[in-house]
XYZ file of C-alpha atoms in Angstrom:
566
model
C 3.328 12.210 -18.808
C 6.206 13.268 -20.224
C 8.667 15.579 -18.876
C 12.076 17.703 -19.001
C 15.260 16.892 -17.294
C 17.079 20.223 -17.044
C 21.418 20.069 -17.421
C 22.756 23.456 -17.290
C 20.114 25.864 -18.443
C 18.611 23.849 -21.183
C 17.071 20.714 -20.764
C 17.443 16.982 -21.904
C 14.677 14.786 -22.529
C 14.973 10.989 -22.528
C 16.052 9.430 -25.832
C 13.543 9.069 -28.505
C 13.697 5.616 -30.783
C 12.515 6.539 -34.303
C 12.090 3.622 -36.763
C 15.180 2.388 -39.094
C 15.441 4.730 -41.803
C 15.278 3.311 -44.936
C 17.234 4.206 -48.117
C 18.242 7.016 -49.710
C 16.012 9.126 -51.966
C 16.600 11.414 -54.922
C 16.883 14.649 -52.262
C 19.893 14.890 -49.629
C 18.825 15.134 -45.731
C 17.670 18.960 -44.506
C 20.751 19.850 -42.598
C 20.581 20.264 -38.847
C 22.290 20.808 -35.816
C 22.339 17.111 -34.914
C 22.087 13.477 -36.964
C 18.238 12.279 -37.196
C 16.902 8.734 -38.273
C 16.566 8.558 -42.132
C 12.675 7.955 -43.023
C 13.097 6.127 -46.082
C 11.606 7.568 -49.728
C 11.995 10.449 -51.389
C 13.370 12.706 -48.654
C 15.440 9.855 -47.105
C 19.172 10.074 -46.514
C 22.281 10.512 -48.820
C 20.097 12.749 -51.857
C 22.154 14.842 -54.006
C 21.774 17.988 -52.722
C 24.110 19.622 -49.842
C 22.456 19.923 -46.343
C 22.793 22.220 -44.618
C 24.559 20.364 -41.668
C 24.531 17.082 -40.635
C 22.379 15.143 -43.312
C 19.825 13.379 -42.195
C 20.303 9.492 -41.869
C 23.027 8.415 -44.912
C 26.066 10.434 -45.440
C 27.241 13.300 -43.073
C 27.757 16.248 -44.491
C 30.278 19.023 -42.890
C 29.872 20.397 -38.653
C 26.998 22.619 -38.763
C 27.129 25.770 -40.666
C 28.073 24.195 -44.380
C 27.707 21.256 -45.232
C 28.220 19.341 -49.120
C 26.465 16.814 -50.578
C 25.224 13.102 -49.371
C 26.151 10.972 -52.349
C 23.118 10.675 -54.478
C 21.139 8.120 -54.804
C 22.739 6.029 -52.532
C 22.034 6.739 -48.778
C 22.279 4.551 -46.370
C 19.965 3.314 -43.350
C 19.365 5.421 -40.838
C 20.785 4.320 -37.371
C 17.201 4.401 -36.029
C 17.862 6.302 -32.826
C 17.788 9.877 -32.115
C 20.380 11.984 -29.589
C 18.481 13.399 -26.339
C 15.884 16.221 -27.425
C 17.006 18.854 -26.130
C 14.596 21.949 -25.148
C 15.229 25.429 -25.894
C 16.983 24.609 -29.448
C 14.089 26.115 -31.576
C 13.351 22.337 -33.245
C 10.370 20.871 -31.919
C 11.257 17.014 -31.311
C 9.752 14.098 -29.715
C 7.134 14.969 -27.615
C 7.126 18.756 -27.353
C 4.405 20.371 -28.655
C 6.380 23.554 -29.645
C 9.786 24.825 -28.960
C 10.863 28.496 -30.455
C 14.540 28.369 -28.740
C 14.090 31.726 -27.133
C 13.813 32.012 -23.317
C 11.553 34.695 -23.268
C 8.940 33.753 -21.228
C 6.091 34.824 -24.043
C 2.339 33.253 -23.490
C 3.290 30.365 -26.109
C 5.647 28.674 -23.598
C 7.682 27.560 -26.280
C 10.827 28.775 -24.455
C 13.266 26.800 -22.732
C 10.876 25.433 -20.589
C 9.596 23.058 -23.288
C 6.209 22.816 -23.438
C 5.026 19.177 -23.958
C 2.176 16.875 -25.031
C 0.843 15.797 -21.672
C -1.484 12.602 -21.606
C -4.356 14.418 -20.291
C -4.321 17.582 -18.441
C -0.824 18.747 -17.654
C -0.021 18.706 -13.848
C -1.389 21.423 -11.404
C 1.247 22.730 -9.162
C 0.192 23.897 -5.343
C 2.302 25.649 -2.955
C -0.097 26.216 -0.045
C 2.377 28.779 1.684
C 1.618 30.807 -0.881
C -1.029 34.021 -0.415
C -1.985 35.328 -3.947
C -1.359 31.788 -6.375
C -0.813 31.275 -10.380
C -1.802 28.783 -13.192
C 0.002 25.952 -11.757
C 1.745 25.345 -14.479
C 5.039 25.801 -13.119
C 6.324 25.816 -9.191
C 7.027 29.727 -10.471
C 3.412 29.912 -10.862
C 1.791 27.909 -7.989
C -1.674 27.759 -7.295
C -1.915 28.510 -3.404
C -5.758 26.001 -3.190
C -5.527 22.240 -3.230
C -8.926 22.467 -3.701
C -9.096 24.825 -6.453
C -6.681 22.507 -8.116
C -8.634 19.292 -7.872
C -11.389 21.364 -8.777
C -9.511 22.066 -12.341
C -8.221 18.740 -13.321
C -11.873 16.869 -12.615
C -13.366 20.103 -15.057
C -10.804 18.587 -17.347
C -11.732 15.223 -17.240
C -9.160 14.330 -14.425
C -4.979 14.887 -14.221
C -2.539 15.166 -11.496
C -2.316 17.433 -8.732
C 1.371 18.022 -7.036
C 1.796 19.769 -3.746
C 4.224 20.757 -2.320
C 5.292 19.721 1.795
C 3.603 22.114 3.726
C 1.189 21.986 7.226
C -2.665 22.984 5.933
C -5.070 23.935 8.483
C -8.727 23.728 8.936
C -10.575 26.352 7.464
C -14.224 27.082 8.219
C -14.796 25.192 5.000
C -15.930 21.410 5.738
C -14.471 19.437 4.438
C -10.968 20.665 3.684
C -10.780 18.663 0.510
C -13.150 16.466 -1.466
C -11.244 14.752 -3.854
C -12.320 14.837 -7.625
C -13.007 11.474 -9.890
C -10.213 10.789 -11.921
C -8.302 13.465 -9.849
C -4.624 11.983 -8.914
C -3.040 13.980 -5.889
C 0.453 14.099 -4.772
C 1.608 15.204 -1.815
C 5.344 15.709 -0.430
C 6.971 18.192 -3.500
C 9.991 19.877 -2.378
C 8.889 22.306 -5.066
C 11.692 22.036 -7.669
C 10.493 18.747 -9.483
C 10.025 18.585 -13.098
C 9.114 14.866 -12.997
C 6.985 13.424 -10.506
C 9.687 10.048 -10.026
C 11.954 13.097 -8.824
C 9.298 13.614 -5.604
C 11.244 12.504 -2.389
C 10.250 9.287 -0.639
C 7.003 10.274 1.517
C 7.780 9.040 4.927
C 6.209 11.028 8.107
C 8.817 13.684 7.849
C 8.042 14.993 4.245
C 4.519 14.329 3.366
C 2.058 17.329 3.046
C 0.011 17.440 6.513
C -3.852 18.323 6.594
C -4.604 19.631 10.163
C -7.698 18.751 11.142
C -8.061 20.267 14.300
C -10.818 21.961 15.315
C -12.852 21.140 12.079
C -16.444 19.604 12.260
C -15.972 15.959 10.589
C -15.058 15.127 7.681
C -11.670 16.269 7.007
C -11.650 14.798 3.581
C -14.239 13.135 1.144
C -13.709 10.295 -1.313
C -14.892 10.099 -4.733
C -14.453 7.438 -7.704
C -11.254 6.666 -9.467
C -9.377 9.522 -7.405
C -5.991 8.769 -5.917
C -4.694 10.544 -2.691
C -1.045 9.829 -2.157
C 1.900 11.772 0.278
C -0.539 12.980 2.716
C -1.012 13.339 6.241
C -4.719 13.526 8.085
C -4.183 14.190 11.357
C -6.327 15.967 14.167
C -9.755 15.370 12.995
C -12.587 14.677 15.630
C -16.818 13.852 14.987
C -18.931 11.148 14.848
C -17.599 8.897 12.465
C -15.165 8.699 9.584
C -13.807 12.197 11.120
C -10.235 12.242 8.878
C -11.935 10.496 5.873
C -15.357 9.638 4.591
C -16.337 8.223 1.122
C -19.548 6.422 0.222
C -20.372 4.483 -2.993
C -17.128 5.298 -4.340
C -15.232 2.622 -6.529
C -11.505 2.704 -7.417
C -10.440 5.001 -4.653
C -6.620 4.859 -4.185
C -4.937 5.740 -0.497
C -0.398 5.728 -0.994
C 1.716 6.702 1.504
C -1.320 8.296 3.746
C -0.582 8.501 7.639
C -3.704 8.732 9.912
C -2.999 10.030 12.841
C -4.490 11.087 16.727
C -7.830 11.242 14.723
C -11.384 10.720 16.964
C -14.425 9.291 16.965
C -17.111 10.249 18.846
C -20.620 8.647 20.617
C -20.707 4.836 21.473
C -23.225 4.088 18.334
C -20.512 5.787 15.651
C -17.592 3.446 13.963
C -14.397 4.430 12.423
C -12.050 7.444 13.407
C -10.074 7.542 10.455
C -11.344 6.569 7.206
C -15.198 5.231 7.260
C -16.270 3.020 3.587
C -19.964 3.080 2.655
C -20.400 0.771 -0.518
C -17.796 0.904 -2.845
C -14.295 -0.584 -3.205
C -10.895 1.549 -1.972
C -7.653 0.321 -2.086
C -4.595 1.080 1.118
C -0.839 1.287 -0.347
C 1.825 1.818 2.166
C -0.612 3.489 4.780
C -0.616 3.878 8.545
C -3.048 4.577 10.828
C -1.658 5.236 14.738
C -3.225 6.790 18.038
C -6.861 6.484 16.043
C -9.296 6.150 18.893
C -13.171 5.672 18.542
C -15.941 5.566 21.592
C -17.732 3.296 19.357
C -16.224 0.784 17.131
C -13.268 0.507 14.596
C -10.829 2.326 16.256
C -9.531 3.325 12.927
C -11.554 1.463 9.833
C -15.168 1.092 9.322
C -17.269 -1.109 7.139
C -20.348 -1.236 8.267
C -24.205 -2.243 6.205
C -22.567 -1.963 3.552
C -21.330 -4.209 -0.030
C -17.615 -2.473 0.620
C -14.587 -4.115 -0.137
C -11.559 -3.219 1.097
C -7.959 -3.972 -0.106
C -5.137 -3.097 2.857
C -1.539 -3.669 1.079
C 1.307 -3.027 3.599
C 0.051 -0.982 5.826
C 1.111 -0.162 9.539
C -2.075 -0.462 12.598
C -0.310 0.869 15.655
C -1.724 1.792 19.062
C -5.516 2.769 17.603
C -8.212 2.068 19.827
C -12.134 0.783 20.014
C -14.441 1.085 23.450
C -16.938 -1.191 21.297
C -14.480 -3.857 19.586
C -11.962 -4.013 16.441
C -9.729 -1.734 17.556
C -7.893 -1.287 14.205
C -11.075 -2.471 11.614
C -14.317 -3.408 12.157
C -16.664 -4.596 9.700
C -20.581 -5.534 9.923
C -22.685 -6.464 7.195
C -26.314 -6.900 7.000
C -29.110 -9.456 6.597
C -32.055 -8.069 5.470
C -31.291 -6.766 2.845
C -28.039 -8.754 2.274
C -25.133 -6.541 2.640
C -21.955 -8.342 2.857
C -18.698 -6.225 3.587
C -15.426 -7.656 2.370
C -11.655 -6.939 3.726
C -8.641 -8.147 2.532
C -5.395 -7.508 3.889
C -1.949 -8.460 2.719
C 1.927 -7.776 3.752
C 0.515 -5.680 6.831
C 1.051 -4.989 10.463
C -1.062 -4.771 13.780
C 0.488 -3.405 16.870
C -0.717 -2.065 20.012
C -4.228 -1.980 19.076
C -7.092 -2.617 21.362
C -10.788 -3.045 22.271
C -10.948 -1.241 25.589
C -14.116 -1.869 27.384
C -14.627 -5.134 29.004
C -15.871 -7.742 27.096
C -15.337 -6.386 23.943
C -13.578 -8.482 20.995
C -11.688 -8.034 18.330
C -8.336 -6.157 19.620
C -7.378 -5.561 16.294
C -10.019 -6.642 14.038
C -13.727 -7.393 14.162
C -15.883 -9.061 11.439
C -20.068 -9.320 12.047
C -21.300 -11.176 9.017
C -18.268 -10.121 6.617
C -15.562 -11.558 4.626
C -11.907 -11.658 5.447
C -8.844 -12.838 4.107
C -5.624 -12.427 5.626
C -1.885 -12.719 4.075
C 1.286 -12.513 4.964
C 0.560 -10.405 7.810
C 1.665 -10.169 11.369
C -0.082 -9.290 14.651
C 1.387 -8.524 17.422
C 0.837 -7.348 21.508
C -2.789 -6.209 20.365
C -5.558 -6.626 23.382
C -9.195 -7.962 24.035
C -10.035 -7.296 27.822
C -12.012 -9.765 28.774
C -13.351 -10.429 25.436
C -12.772 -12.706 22.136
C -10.075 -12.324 20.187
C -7.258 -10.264 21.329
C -6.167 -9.708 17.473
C -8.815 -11.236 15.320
C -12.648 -11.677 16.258
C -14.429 -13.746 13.140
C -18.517 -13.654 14.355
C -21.912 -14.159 13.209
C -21.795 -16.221 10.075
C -18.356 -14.402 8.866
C -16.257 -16.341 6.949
C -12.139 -15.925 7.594
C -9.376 -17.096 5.712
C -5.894 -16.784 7.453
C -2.805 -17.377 5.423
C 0.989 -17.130 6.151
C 0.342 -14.959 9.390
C 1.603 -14.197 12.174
C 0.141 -13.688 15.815
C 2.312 -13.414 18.868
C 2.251 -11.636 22.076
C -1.479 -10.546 21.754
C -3.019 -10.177 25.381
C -6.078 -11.256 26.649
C -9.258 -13.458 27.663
C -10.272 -15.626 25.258
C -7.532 -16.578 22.481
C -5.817 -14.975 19.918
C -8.341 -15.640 17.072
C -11.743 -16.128 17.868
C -14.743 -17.399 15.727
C -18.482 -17.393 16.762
C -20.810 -19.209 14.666
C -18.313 -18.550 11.666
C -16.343 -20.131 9.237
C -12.402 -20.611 9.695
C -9.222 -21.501 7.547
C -6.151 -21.014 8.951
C -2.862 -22.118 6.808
C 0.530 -22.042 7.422
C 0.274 -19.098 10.163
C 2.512 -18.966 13.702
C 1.110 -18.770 17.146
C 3.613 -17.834 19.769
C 3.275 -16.386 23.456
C -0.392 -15.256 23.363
C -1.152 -14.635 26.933
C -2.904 -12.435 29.572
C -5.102 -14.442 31.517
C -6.808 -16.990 29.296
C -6.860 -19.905 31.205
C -6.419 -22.901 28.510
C -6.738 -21.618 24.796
C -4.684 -18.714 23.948
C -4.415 -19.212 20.642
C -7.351 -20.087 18.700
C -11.309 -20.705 19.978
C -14.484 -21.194 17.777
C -17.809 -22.811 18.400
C -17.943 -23.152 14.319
C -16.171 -24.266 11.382
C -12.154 -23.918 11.274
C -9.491 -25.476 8.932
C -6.410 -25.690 10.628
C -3.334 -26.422 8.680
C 0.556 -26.429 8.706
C 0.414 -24.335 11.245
C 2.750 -23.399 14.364
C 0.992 -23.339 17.682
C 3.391 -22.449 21.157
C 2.942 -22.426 24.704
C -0.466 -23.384 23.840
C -3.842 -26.066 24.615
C -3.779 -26.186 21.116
C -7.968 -26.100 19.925
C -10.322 -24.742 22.487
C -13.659 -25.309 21.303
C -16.325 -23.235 23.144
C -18.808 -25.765 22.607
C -19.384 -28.898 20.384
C -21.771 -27.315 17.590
C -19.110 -26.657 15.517
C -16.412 -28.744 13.163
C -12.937 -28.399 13.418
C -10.180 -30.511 11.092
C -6.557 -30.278 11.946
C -3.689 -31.829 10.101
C -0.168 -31.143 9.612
C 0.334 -28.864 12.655
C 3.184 -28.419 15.145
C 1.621 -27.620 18.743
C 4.277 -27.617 21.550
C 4.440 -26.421 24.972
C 8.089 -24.804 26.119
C 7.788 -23.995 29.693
C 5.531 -26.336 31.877
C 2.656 -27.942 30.522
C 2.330 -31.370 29.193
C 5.713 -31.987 28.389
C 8.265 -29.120 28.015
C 10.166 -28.743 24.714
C 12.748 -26.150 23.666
C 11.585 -23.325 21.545
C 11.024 -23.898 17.989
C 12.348 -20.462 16.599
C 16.040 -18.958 16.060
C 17.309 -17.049 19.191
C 17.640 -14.295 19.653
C 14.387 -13.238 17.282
C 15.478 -10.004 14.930
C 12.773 -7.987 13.424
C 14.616 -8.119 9.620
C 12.301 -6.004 7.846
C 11.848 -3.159 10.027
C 8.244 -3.297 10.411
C 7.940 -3.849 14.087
C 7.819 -7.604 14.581
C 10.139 -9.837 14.551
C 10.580 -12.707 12.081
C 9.654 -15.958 13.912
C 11.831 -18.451 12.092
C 12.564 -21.641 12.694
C 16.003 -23.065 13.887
C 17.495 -25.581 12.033
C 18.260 -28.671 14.205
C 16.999 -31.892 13.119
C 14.724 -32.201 15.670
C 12.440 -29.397 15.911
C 9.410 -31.107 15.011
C 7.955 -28.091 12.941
C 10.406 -28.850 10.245
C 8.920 -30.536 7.071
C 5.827 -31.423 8.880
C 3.547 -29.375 6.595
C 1.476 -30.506 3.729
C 2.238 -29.202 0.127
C -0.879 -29.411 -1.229
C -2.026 -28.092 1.593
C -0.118 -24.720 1.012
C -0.410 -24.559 -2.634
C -3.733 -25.322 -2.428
C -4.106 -22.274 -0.395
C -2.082 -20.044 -2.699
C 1.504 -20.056 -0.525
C 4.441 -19.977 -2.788
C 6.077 -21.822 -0.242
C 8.629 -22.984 -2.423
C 10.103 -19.119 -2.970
C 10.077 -18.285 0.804
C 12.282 -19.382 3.615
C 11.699 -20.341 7.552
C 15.456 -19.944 8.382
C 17.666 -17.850 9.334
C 20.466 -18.310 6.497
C 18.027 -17.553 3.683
C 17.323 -21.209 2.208
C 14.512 -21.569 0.694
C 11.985 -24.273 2.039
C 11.932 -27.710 0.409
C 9.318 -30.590 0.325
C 7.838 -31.609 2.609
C 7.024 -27.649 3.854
C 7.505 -26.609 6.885
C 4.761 -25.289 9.175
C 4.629 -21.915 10.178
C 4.787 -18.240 8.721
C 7.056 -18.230 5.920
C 8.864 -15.002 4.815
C 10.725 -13.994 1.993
C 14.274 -14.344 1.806
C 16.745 -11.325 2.339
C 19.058 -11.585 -0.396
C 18.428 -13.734 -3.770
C 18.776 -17.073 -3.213
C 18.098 -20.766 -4.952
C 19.586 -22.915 -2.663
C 16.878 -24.998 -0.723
C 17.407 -25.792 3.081
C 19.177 -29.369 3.908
């Protein structure tokens, strides 16, 4: 969509690139109050009669107000760029659909607000502090109902919604918003935008909050191709999928949303914050904290269902699960087959637990699902007494780990667990899992794992549960630091720094000679697995990793750099 910067009180749009005029006709330019692209043929630039002002492409004539003739018949090229538009001038340019130079506020908006060709519906504008709203075509003219907005643009065939920050609360009305397909909605407006680039950056502090409390579940309802983005859901308690429900939805779009002290109650109900029922939905820049669910999925659930989920950087902090996967859980079904399928990339899991003893999965739980995990880093999440104190892969799942991380996860029985499932784990870093197990903190499975270039301290290494299963293992770097069967010093840079900000420290690798996790890896191995290895860096000063790889979590490097490591 196109919009209008204001300076002073008109307002500038970007540059406009016309095409190379071409040369002059047997009629001078039409004069104007600025030079335009020639256009070639008969009314090109440089004719022989006087413009009024500056002729358009060839020859100038005189400042506006008089000008004399081009030379005839011999105008030259157009430049091929225009000046700024500029709104308000009475000349409609560019984009804008009209433009009668007076600010007078009439019904055909062609003032000096500069109405423009929008692709699609124009924007809707919603200040919900307002009592007794407008159009929405302006922040002037607000409408005061999100929901009467979204209503609107889907009528339309779908737009853009733009709200301004501002705390909604629950009305009687459940729920407080459905969203509409095709229906984009921004929250976070400080209410002065023209362009939504101009929006600040949503972080906790400036996002528009829905207040849930008190309302009967669900706060909000999906629907297909809609995109929710600068929002808050906070508050919302009931049996499932209290802040957000959608159901054979595809192309669903959650940016910037923060889930937040959201409930879920009964033992037999799953998912306190957002709850996926067939479909596909895609998480941008998310986070979901203080989530809690007497059931499972403290704050995600997928359950008998052909979802597929898509979690790109997003934050799991402190959420919570009596019945297992304390940040996502995910079943699927036999009969008939329904298979759901999570993927997660660049993410975090912190703090999150399964609560009730013997429970798995302190972060996440699969039951006959698919999941594929990337550059992603768990840390200090908790199993009591149960499988998996960040990852719990069960019951024919199938789990593909990749360039992770998993350190200082508490619990029973191992960091990640399988159960009759399928496991590949590639280039990843195990460090410090403790809390009790009593030999096999770090990974245990009774079924099929892959275990490559991977990092695995203060460890036994494998633990298999029992000998049903297969288990390959090549390329890895297991050692014990304190006690054990030989004590080595620490693999990693010390002290550890948490570079990105995003709550765990990077666990590189120092840079002596001797620590064995150097160039150990295999490079088919990682490529194979789709690690750019050769981009990324394990130290400290930013090299970039050379052949042979090295094992462990790589990470990207924090300035541009092309020298490799010695």
């Amino acid at each position: 969509m196109a919009g209008c910067q204001l300076i002073g009180s008109i307002e500038v749009r970007d540059e406009y690139v016309a095409p190379v005029g071409g040369a002059g006709g047997d009629t001078g330019g039409n004069g104007g109050s600025k030079p335009k692209a020639g256009s070639g043929g008969d009314d090109a630039s440089g004719g022989s009669s006087a413009g009024s002002g500056v002729v358009e492409g060839g020859a100038s004539g005189a400042p506006p107000g008089g000008g004399t003739a081009g030379e005839a018949d011999a105008g030259a090229a157009g430049t091929g760029t225009e000046p700024p538009v500029v709104c308000g001038d009475g000349d409609a340019e560019g984009d804008e659909a009209c433009d009668d130079g007076a600010q007078n506020g009439e019904a055909d908006k062609c003032d000096a607000s500069c109405a423009f060709v929008c692709d699609g519906p124009c924007p809707l504008r919603v200040d919900p502090t307002v009592t007794n709203g407008g159009d929405g075509a302006s922040w002037a003219t607000a409408m005061s109902s999100l929901q009467a907005a979204v209503t609107a643009q889907q009528s339309a065939g779908g737009g853009e919604v733009w709200t301004k920050q501002a705390t909604i609360t629950a009305a009687k009305a459940t729920p407080m918003l459905t969203l509409g397909s095709s229906v984009q909605i921004y929250g976070g407006f400080e209410g002065t935008e023209v362009l939504r680039s101009q929006r600040p950056t949503p972080t906790e502090a400036t996002v528009t909050v829905l207040d849930a409390a008190g309302l009967a579940y669900p706060a909000v309802k999906g629907a297909g191709g809609a995109t929710l983005d600068g929002f808050m859901i906070k508050n919302a308690s009931g049996n499932g999928g209290s802040a957000f429900q959608a159901t054979s939805v595809t192309g669903l779009v959650l940016r910037n949303v923060w889930f937040t002290g959201n409930s879920s109650k009964g033992a037999g109900n799953c998912g306190a914050a957002l709850v996926l029922n067939g479909g596909g939905a895609t998480l941008e820049n998310c986070r979901f904290e203080a989530n809690t669910s007497e059931g499972v999925g403290g704050a995600i659930c997928l359950e008998n269902s052909v979802s597929v989920l898509t979690v790109v950087g997003t934050s799991f902090v402190n959420n919570e699960a009596a019945g297992g996967g304390g940040a996502i859980h995910a079943m699927g079904s036999y009969s008939p087959s329904r298979i759901p399928t999570v993927h997660v990339t660049g993410s975090t899991f912190i703090g999150n637990k399964a609560t009730t003893q013997q429970t798995n999965g302190g972060a996440v739980y699969m039951l006959n699902a698919k999941l594929d995990i990337t550059s992603s880093d768990f840390m200090s999440n908790s199993a009591s007494i149960g499988y998996g104190m960040a990852v719990y892969c069960a019951s024919d799942s199938v789990c593909s780990i990749l360039n992770s991380a998993f350190v200082k996860n508490l619990g029973f029985r191992s960091a990640v667990a399988g159960q009759t499932s399928t496991m590949k784990i590639v280039n990843s870093t195990f460090a410090f899992n403790d809390g009790g197990c009593p030999d096999h903190c770090d990974i245990s499975t009774d079924g099929f794992l892959e275990l490559q270039n991977s990092v695995l301290v203060q460890s036994e290494k494998i633990y298999m549960t029992s000998t049903n299963g297969v288990t390959t293992s090549s390329n890895n770097c297991s050692i014990f630091i304190a006690g054990g069967l030989g004590s080595k010093p620490s693999p990693f840079v010390d002290p550890l720094v948490d570079v990105d900000g995003n709550g765990v420290p990077e666990y590189l690798l120092a840079q002596p000679a001797d620590n064995g996790c150097l160039g150990i890896g295999s490079d088919a191995n990682a490529t194979a697995a789709g690690l750019d290895w050769a981009a990324l860096t394990t130290s400290a000063n930013n090299c970039l990793d050379k052949s042979p790889v090295d094992a462990g979590r790589h990470y990207a490097p924090t300035q541009p750099n092309t020298k490799t490591c010695d």
